[in-house]
């Protein structure tokens, strides 16, 4: 069967660039996400895959609109569609930044290939070095729904992300190539350290992004897909910014299942080694506030809302700031729960500070230690919340905590260890997980 797109792609594909699997994956992503504004840094065969995906998404969106309008009968399809979203006109665009300075790529032939398939109407080439673009030029692109980064070094990728991530819309996705690299790693063979070459490990950027995502209220998800048959140009790294409605609701898993009527599945899966956070844990809220207010611009915008500037335009005028820049800060503040918008008016959410305040267990008043083992066990279990899970305490600090409960701290320590409510080794105590 004649496949014009396949023929054109074959003229652009270069095996050494390693996008033989990444390209088709980008086409699927474009169709799945239906992004309106897509940015690619570094042109090549992937440009054509993205354009084909946007073409597929446009065709599907047009058919979905006809279904929702009743022009086509497709009951099953209609049952899964979101009418308000589907009825919006869908006109995607792809902005490609490339200065054609890298020899040996197919970037210079991409525009001609897009024209041959009638896809050039969605394509805008920006023949510049990305780092020469000014903020107002990036702002002019509007909110970004999908970004594909496949140019430069790890340090370049970090700079790309620093510039583009604030412009990614909530729910938007950034895709990077090669989240793993082959390197020499140090191993312990049991007989001293050795060095083993060509181990494929996460890149420094992937390691850093995983750390950031793991922080409470990190605000994005990380997914690294490797290609185990390759040691370079391997895989994809997907970063998805959380949407505005994706904050942790603070309700235990089993309670939400019960509310959904799924009472037979009331146990939360434990996939990691870290203990699950208890309901009402304030760490997520406080972490989100600290992260968002670490930025000078966001602090200034938040102050304006506190002082009752209530629209994006009024806030921008008060601060002498571009409305687009102001809107980005407001979106971040809203994500952290510091401000809320109702009927286009912004206001502060004062309750967030109460939810962020740490709820520390109060020491029990002076009490006698029950002599009966069953009653003593109940008494000792009441002391366990005084210690943070998995934190190591020196004996002196344990004594300080227990002294608020009873003067005989040695007896309390001994009983807690005997009942395995605290563990002890090497002069340190800790509360066991679980």
Short mmCIF file of C-alpha atoms in Angstrom, two decimals:
data_model
loop_
_atom_site.label_atom_id
_atom_site.label_comp_id
_atom_site.label_asym_id
_atom_site.label_seq_id
_atom_site.Cartn_x
_atom_site.Cartn_y
_atom_site.Cartn_z
CA UNK A 1 0.00 0.00 0.00
CA UNK A 2 1.37 3.40 -0.99
CA UNK A 3 2.41 5.38 2.07
CA UNK A 4 3.53 8.92 1.14
CA UNK A 5 4.33 9.82 4.77
CA UNK A 6 6.45 6.71 5.20
CA UNK A 7 8.38 7.46 2.03
CA UNK A 8 9.11 11.04 3.09
CA UNK A 9 10.10 9.94 6.60
CA UNK A 10 12.55 7.43 5.15
CA UNK A 11 14.41 10.30 3.49
CA UNK A 12 14.74 12.14 6.81
CA UNK A 13 15.50 9.26 9.18
CA UNK A 14 19.11 8.89 10.28
CA UNK A 15 19.82 5.72 12.33
CA UNK A 16 22.53 7.46 14.35
CA UNK A 17 20.06 10.02 15.69
CA UNK A 18 18.23 7.25 17.55
CA UNK A 19 14.64 8.47 17.15
CA UNK A 20 13.32 5.42 15.29
CA UNK A 21 11.05 4.65 18.26
CA UNK A 22 10.82 8.13 19.77
CA UNK A 23 9.37 9.62 16.57
CA UNK A 24 6.31 7.33 16.34
CA UNK A 25 5.80 7.76 20.11
CA UNK A 26 5.66 11.54 19.63
CA UNK A 27 3.06 11.09 16.89
CA UNK A 28 0.90 9.07 19.27
CA UNK A 29 1.37 11.65 22.05
CA UNK A 30 0.32 14.48 19.76
CA UNK A 31 -2.84 12.62 18.82
CA UNK A 32 -3.59 11.64 22.42
CA UNK A 33 -2.97 15.04 24.03
CA UNK A 34 -4.44 17.20 21.24
CA UNK A 35 -2.03 20.03 22.05
CA UNK A 36 -2.78 23.44 20.59
CA UNK A 37 0.75 24.84 20.80
CA UNK A 38 3.71 22.51 20.37
CA UNK A 39 7.36 23.57 20.57
CA UNK A 40 10.25 21.53 19.23
CA UNK A 41 13.88 22.45 19.83
CA UNK A 42 15.99 20.71 17.20
CA UNK A 43 14.36 19.83 13.88
CA UNK A 44 14.53 16.43 12.21
CA UNK A 45 12.37 13.44 11.36
CA UNK A 46 10.61 13.95 14.70
CA UNK A 47 9.21 17.22 13.30
CA UNK A 48 7.34 15.27 10.67
CA UNK A 49 6.09 12.76 13.23
CA UNK A 50 4.72 15.61 15.35
CA UNK A 51 3.02 17.17 12.33
CA UNK A 52 1.47 13.84 11.39
CA UNK A 53 0.21 13.45 14.95
CA UNK A 54 -1.32 16.93 14.88
CA UNK A 55 -2.93 16.11 11.52
CA UNK A 56 -4.37 12.91 13.02
CA UNK A 57 -5.62 14.84 16.06
CA UNK A 58 -7.23 17.50 13.85
CA UNK A 59 -9.05 14.88 11.79
CA UNK A 60 -10.28 13.10 14.90
CA UNK A 61 -11.31 16.39 16.57
CA UNK A 62 -13.36 17.40 13.52
CA UNK A 63 -15.18 14.06 13.55
CA UNK A 64 -15.80 14.31 17.31
CA UNK A 65 -17.37 17.75 16.84
CA UNK A 66 -19.76 16.31 14.26
CA UNK A 67 -20.70 13.50 16.64
CA UNK A 68 -21.43 15.89 19.52
CA UNK A 69 -23.45 18.15 17.21
CA UNK A 70 -25.53 15.17 16.14
CA UNK A 71 -24.35 15.24 12.54
CA UNK A 72 -22.96 11.70 12.89
CA UNK A 73 -24.50 8.90 14.93
CA UNK A 74 -21.87 7.17 17.08
CA UNK A 75 -23.37 6.51 20.51
CA UNK A 76 -20.38 4.69 21.99
CA UNK A 77 -17.97 7.41 20.93
CA UNK A 78 -20.33 10.13 22.15
CA UNK A 79 -20.48 8.47 25.57
CA UNK A 80 -16.76 9.05 26.21
CA UNK A 81 -16.45 12.61 24.87
CA UNK A 82 -16.36 15.80 26.89
CA UNK A 83 -18.82 17.94 24.89
CA UNK A 84 -17.54 21.35 25.97
CA UNK A 85 -13.95 20.50 25.08
CA UNK A 86 -14.80 18.77 21.83
CA UNK A 87 -16.91 21.66 20.51
CA UNK A 88 -13.95 24.07 20.71
CA UNK A 89 -12.28 24.65 17.38
CA UNK A 90 -8.96 22.81 17.19
CA UNK A 91 -6.21 24.49 15.17
CA UNK A 92 -2.82 23.22 16.39
CA UNK A 93 0.52 24.79 15.54
CA UNK A 94 4.09 23.53 15.76
CA UNK A 95 6.91 25.99 16.44
CA UNK A 96 10.35 24.59 15.59
CA UNK A 97 13.50 26.31 16.80
CA UNK A 98 16.70 25.36 14.96
CA UNK A 99 19.61 27.43 13.67
CA UNK A 100 20.78 24.56 11.42
CA UNK A 101 24.24 24.72 12.97
CA UNK A 102 24.58 20.97 13.67
CA UNK A 103 26.16 19.14 10.71
CA UNK A 104 24.87 15.78 9.56
CA UNK A 105 21.21 16.27 10.56
CA UNK A 106 18.16 16.30 8.32
CA UNK A 107 16.87 19.58 9.79
CA UNK A 108 17.37 21.61 6.62
CA UNK A 109 15.10 19.24 4.63
CA UNK A 110 12.19 19.20 7.09
CA UNK A 111 10.31 22.21 5.71
CA UNK A 112 10.36 20.78 2.18
CA UNK A 113 9.18 17.40 3.51
CA UNK A 114 6.30 19.03 5.39
CA UNK A 115 5.26 20.94 2.27
CA UNK A 116 5.24 17.75 0.19
CA UNK A 117 2.66 16.26 2.56
CA UNK A 118 0.59 19.43 2.91
CA UNK A 119 1.49 19.84 6.57
CA UNK A 120 3.33 23.16 6.33
CA UNK A 121 0.23 25.15 7.35
CA UNK A 122 0.74 24.03 10.95
CA UNK A 123 4.51 24.63 10.91
CA UNK A 124 6.47 27.74 11.87
CA UNK A 125 10.26 27.65 11.68
CA UNK A 126 12.28 29.93 13.95
CA UNK A 127 15.79 29.89 12.49
CA UNK A 128 17.56 31.12 15.61
CA UNK A 129 19.68 29.84 18.45
CA UNK A 130 17.11 29.15 21.17
CA UNK A 131 19.20 30.96 23.78
CA UNK A 132 19.17 34.15 21.70
CA UNK A 133 15.37 34.40 22.04
CA UNK A 134 14.19 37.11 24.43
CA UNK A 135 11.49 36.58 27.07
CA UNK A 136 8.93 38.62 25.14
CA UNK A 137 9.47 36.40 22.09
CA UNK A 138 8.85 33.27 24.16
CA UNK A 139 5.82 34.89 25.80
CA UNK A 140 4.35 35.55 22.36
CA UNK A 141 4.01 31.80 21.80
CA UNK A 142 1.34 31.63 24.51
CA UNK A 143 0.80 28.65 26.83
CA UNK A 144 2.66 25.54 25.69
CA UNK A 145 0.86 22.20 25.69
CA UNK A 146 3.63 19.92 24.39
CA UNK A 147 7.39 20.50 24.19
CA UNK A 148 9.93 18.20 22.53
CA UNK A 149 13.60 18.79 23.37
CA UNK A 150 16.17 16.98 21.25
CA UNK A 151 19.11 19.32 20.90
CA UNK A 152 22.21 20.04 22.92
CA UNK A 153 23.78 18.72 26.08
CA UNK A 154 22.49 17.96 29.58
CA UNK A 155 23.34 21.53 30.54
CA UNK A 156 21.44 22.79 27.49
CA UNK A 157 18.41 20.72 28.45
CA UNK A 158 18.51 22.22 31.93
CA UNK A 159 18.52 25.72 30.40
CA UNK A 160 15.71 24.79 27.98
CA UNK A 161 13.60 23.62 30.90
CA UNK A 162 14.35 26.69 32.98
CA UNK A 163 13.04 28.88 30.13
CA UNK A 164 10.10 26.79 28.94
CA UNK A 165 8.71 25.03 32.02
CA UNK A 166 7.07 28.19 33.47
CA UNK A 167 5.33 28.61 30.10
CA UNK A 168 3.96 25.05 30.02
CA UNK A 169 0.24 25.04 30.70
CA UNK A 170 -1.14 23.02 33.65
CA UNK A 171 -1.55 19.47 32.35
CA UNK A 172 1.09 20.13 29.67
CA UNK A 173 3.91 17.73 28.85
CA UNK A 174 7.61 18.12 28.10
CA UNK A 175 9.44 15.26 26.36
CA UNK A 176 13.23 14.91 26.28
CA UNK A 177 15.41 12.41 24.48
CA UNK A 178 17.99 10.13 26.11
CA UNK A 179 17.20 10.01 29.85
CA UNK A 180 19.92 7.37 30.30
CA UNK A 181 23.61 7.36 29.45
CA UNK A 182 26.44 4.86 29.30
CA UNK A 183 29.23 5.65 31.70
CA UNK A 184 31.85 4.17 33.98
CA UNK A 185 30.46 3.51 37.44
CA UNK A 186 32.16 2.51 40.65
CA UNK A 187 31.05 -0.79 42.15
CA UNK A 188 31.82 -2.67 45.33
CA UNK A 189 32.88 -6.22 44.60
CA UNK A 190 33.27 -7.15 48.25
CA UNK A 191 37.04 -7.08 47.93
CA UNK A 192 37.46 -3.35 47.64
CA UNK A 193 36.20 -0.90 45.07
CA UNK A 194 36.46 -1.56 41.37
CA UNK A 195 35.41 0.23 38.20
CA UNK A 196 33.09 -1.26 35.62
CA UNK A 197 32.68 0.42 32.24
CA UNK A 198 29.55 0.88 30.14
CA UNK A 199 26.76 0.74 32.66
CA UNK A 200 23.61 2.51 31.51
CA UNK A 201 22.49 4.85 34.30
CA UNK A 202 20.03 7.74 34.71
CA UNK A 203 21.41 11.05 33.49
CA UNK A 204 22.19 13.78 36.04
CA UNK A 205 19.13 15.68 34.80
CA UNK A 206 16.82 12.70 35.35
CA UNK A 207 18.25 12.20 38.85
CA UNK A 208 17.66 15.85 39.72
CA UNK A 209 14.13 15.93 38.32
CA UNK A 210 13.22 12.78 40.24
CA UNK A 211 14.40 14.47 43.43
CA UNK A 212 12.31 17.55 42.70
CA UNK A 213 9.21 15.55 41.81
CA UNK A 214 9.52 13.52 45.03
CA UNK A 215 9.39 16.66 47.18
CA UNK A 216 5.93 17.33 48.63
CA UNK A 217 3.93 19.50 46.22
CA UNK A 218 6.61 19.08 43.55
CA UNK A 219 3.88 19.76 41.01
CA UNK A 220 4.87 17.39 38.21
CA UNK A 221 5.24 13.73 37.29
CA UNK A 222 8.34 12.05 35.86
CA UNK A 223 8.31 9.01 33.59
CA UNK A 224 11.51 7.66 32.03
CA UNK A 225 11.15 5.10 29.24
CA UNK A 226 14.35 3.31 28.29
CA UNK A 227 15.37 1.22 25.30
CA UNK A 228 17.29 -1.67 26.88
CA UNK A 229 18.81 -2.75 23.56
CA UNK A 230 20.71 0.56 23.21
CA UNK A 231 23.46 2.24 25.20
CA UNK A 232 23.08 5.72 23.67
CA UNK A 233 20.28 7.81 22.14
CA UNK A 234 18.00 5.75 24.32
CA UNK A 235 14.43 6.30 25.39
CA UNK A 236 12.23 9.22 26.36
CA UNK A 237 11.79 11.31 29.48
CA UNK A 238 8.27 12.68 30.03
CA UNK A 239 7.54 15.51 32.45
CA UNK A 240 3.88 16.34 33.00
CA UNK A 241 2.89 19.46 34.89
CA UNK A 242 0.01 18.86 37.30
CA UNK A 243 -3.33 20.38 36.37
CA UNK A 244 -5.14 22.86 38.60
CA UNK A 245 -7.44 20.17 39.98
CA UNK A 246 -4.69 17.69 40.83
CA UNK A 247 -3.83 18.81 44.33
CA UNK A 248 -3.87 16.10 46.97
CA UNK A 249 -7.39 16.11 48.41
CA UNK A 250 -6.04 14.95 51.79
CA UNK A 251 -8.62 12.15 52.05
CA UNK A 252 -7.41 8.61 52.85
CA UNK A 253 -7.48 6.14 49.96
CA UNK A 254 -9.99 3.75 51.55
CA UNK A 255 -12.42 6.58 52.37
CA UNK A 256 -12.45 7.77 48.76
CA UNK A 257 -13.04 4.22 47.53
CA UNK A 258 -15.95 3.90 49.93
CA UNK A 259 -17.37 7.17 48.63
CA UNK A 260 -17.18 5.69 45.12
CA UNK A 261 -18.95 2.55 46.31
CA UNK A 262 -15.84 0.38 45.88
CA UNK A 263 -15.82 -1.00 49.41
CA UNK A 264 -14.15 -4.27 48.43
CA UNK A 265 -10.86 -2.52 47.57
CA UNK A 266 -10.02 -0.59 50.71
CA UNK A 267 -6.28 -1.22 51.03
CA UNK A 268 -3.86 1.22 49.42
CA UNK A 269 -1.00 -0.39 47.45
CA UNK A 270 2.45 0.28 48.89
CA UNK A 271 4.82 0.60 45.93
CA UNK A 272 7.72 2.44 47.54
CA UNK A 273 9.78 2.03 50.66
CA UNK A 274 8.74 5.38 52.15
CA UNK A 275 5.85 5.27 54.63
CA UNK A 276 2.53 6.52 53.33
CA UNK A 277 1.58 9.99 54.54
CA UNK A 278 -1.21 10.17 57.03
CA UNK A 279 -4.34 12.10 56.22
CA UNK A 280 -3.97 15.73 57.22
CA UNK A 281 -0.19 15.67 56.81
CA UNK A 282 0.77 19.32 56.36
CA UNK A 283 4.09 18.65 54.63
CA UNK A 284 2.61 18.76 51.11
CA UNK A 285 0.90 22.11 51.71
CA UNK A 286 3.89 23.73 53.40
CA UNK A 287 6.30 22.40 50.77
CA UNK A 288 4.17 23.82 47.99
CA UNK A 289 4.02 27.25 49.65
CA UNK A 290 7.78 27.35 50.20
CA UNK A 291 8.46 26.28 46.62
CA UNK A 292 6.18 28.83 44.99
CA UNK A 293 7.17 31.76 47.22
CA UNK A 294 10.88 31.11 46.68
CA UNK A 295 10.50 33.11 43.44
CA UNK A 296 10.72 36.92 43.79
CA UNK A 297 8.12 37.62 41.11
CA UNK A 298 5.57 35.25 42.63
CA UNK A 299 6.06 36.82 46.07
CA UNK A 300 5.45 40.26 44.59
CA UNK A 301 2.31 39.11 42.76
CA UNK A 302 1.01 37.39 45.89
CA UNK A 303 1.56 40.61 47.87
CA UNK A 304 -0.53 42.50 45.33
CA UNK A 305 -3.41 40.04 45.76
CA UNK A 306 -3.12 40.35 49.55
CA UNK A 307 -3.44 44.12 49.05
CA UNK A 308 -6.69 43.44 47.14
CA UNK A 309 -5.63 43.87 43.54
CA UNK A 310 -8.21 41.46 42.15
CA UNK A 311 -7.75 41.06 38.37
CA UNK A 312 -4.74 40.05 36.34
CA UNK A 313 -4.75 43.42 34.59
CA UNK A 314 -4.93 45.42 37.86
CA UNK A 315 -2.17 43.35 39.44
CA UNK A 316 0.03 43.84 36.36
CA UNK A 317 -0.63 47.60 36.35
CA UNK A 318 0.13 47.94 40.05
CA UNK A 319 3.43 46.09 39.67
CA UNK A 320 4.40 47.52 36.27
CA UNK A 321 4.58 43.98 34.92
CA UNK A 322 3.56 42.39 31.64
CA UNK A 323 0.12 40.71 32.03
CA UNK A 324 1.43 37.43 30.56
CA UNK A 325 4.21 37.28 33.15
CA UNK A 326 1.75 38.14 35.89
CA UNK A 327 -0.62 35.40 34.71
CA UNK A 328 2.14 32.78 34.95
CA UNK A 329 2.85 33.73 38.57
CA UNK A 330 -0.85 33.65 39.42
CA UNK A 331 -1.14 30.15 37.93
CA UNK A 332 1.71 28.95 40.15
CA UNK A 333 0.19 30.60 43.23
CA UNK A 334 -3.17 28.99 42.44
CA UNK A 335 -1.50 25.59 42.07
CA UNK A 336 -0.05 25.99 45.59
CA UNK A 337 -3.46 26.93 46.97
CA UNK A 338 -2.45 30.48 47.93
CA UNK A 339 -4.93 32.26 45.66
CA UNK A 340 -8.22 31.38 44.02
CA UNK A 341 -10.08 32.79 41.03
CA UNK A 342 -13.83 33.23 40.82
CA UNK A 343 -15.56 35.09 38.00
CA UNK A 344 -12.16 36.43 36.82
CA UNK A 345 -11.41 37.94 40.26
CA UNK A 346 -8.42 36.83 42.31
CA UNK A 347 -8.42 36.55 46.09
CA UNK A 348 -6.20 35.00 48.74
CA UNK A 349 -7.00 31.63 50.32
CA UNK A 350 -6.31 32.26 53.98
CA UNK A 351 -7.22 28.73 55.04
CA UNK A 352 -4.07 27.42 53.34
CA UNK A 353 -1.91 28.82 56.15
CA UNK A 354 -3.90 26.91 58.77
CA UNK A 355 -3.54 23.71 56.76
CA UNK A 356 0.20 24.30 56.38
CA UNK A 357 0.82 24.74 60.10
CA UNK A 358 2.56 21.66 61.52
CA UNK A 359 0.43 19.61 63.87
CA UNK A 360 2.91 18.40 66.41
CA UNK A 361 1.88 15.76 68.96
CA UNK A 362 1.60 17.24 72.40
CA UNK A 363 3.54 15.55 75.19
CA UNK A 364 1.30 13.86 77.68
CA UNK A 365 1.21 15.32 81.19
CA UNK A 366 3.11 13.69 84.04
CA UNK A 367 1.71 10.22 84.64
CA UNK A 368 2.51 7.02 86.42
CA UNK A 369 3.70 4.02 84.44
CA UNK A 370 1.06 1.25 84.65
CA UNK A 371 2.35 -1.92 86.24
CA UNK A 372 0.02 -4.28 84.36
CA UNK A 373 1.52 -5.24 81.01
CA UNK A 374 -1.66 -4.80 78.91
CA UNK A 375 -2.34 -1.34 80.30
CA UNK A 376 1.32 -0.40 80.03
CA UNK A 377 1.27 -1.39 76.34
CA UNK A 378 -1.65 0.96 75.67
CA UNK A 379 0.17 3.72 77.59
CA UNK A 380 3.38 3.19 75.60
CA UNK A 381 1.55 3.17 72.26
CA UNK A 382 0.38 6.68 73.11
CA UNK A 383 4.01 7.78 73.24
CA UNK A 384 4.95 6.51 69.78
CA UNK A 385 3.61 9.60 67.90
CA UNK A 386 6.13 11.70 69.84
CA UNK A 387 8.82 10.26 67.52
CA UNK A 388 9.00 10.82 63.77
CA UNK A 389 8.99 7.63 61.67
CA UNK A 390 12.44 6.46 60.51
CA UNK A 391 14.28 9.38 62.12
CA UNK A 392 17.32 8.39 64.20
CA UNK A 393 17.40 9.84 67.74
CA UNK A 394 20.43 9.86 70.04
CA UNK A 395 19.66 8.67 73.56
CA UNK A 396 19.89 12.18 75.00
CA UNK A 397 17.16 13.41 72.64
CA UNK A 398 14.95 10.43 73.48
CA UNK A 399 15.35 11.34 77.15
CA UNK A 400 14.33 14.93 76.46
CA UNK A 401 11.15 13.77 74.73
CA UNK A 402 10.21 11.24 77.40
CA UNK A 403 11.02 13.57 80.30
CA UNK A 404 7.86 15.51 79.42
CA UNK A 405 5.92 12.33 80.16
CA UNK A 406 7.60 10.82 83.20
CA UNK A 407 10.76 11.37 85.21
CA UNK A 408 11.88 7.72 84.88
CA UNK A 409 13.08 8.03 81.28
CA UNK A 410 15.29 4.93 81.58
CA UNK A 411 12.27 2.77 82.37
CA UNK A 412 10.25 4.27 79.52
CA UNK A 413 13.11 3.67 77.07
CA UNK A 414 13.45 0.07 78.18
CA UNK A 415 9.72 -0.65 77.94
CA UNK A 416 9.45 0.96 74.49
CA UNK A 417 12.31 -1.18 73.19
CA UNK A 418 10.96 -4.35 74.83
CA UNK A 419 7.58 -3.80 73.20
CA UNK A 420 9.38 -3.07 69.88
CA UNK A 421 7.71 0.30 69.68
CA UNK A 422 11.19 1.81 69.38
CA UNK A 423 14.22 0.09 67.92
CA UNK A 424 17.73 0.55 69.32
CA UNK A 425 21.21 0.02 67.87
CA UNK A 426 24.56 1.77 68.18
CA UNK A 427 23.30 4.23 70.78
CA UNK A 428 20.46 5.43 68.53
CA UNK A 429 16.71 4.90 68.68
CA UNK A 430 14.12 5.02 65.91
CA UNK A 431 10.46 4.37 65.36
CA UNK A 432 10.01 1.38 63.03
CA UNK A 433 8.03 1.75 59.82
CA UNK A 434 4.50 0.44 59.71
#
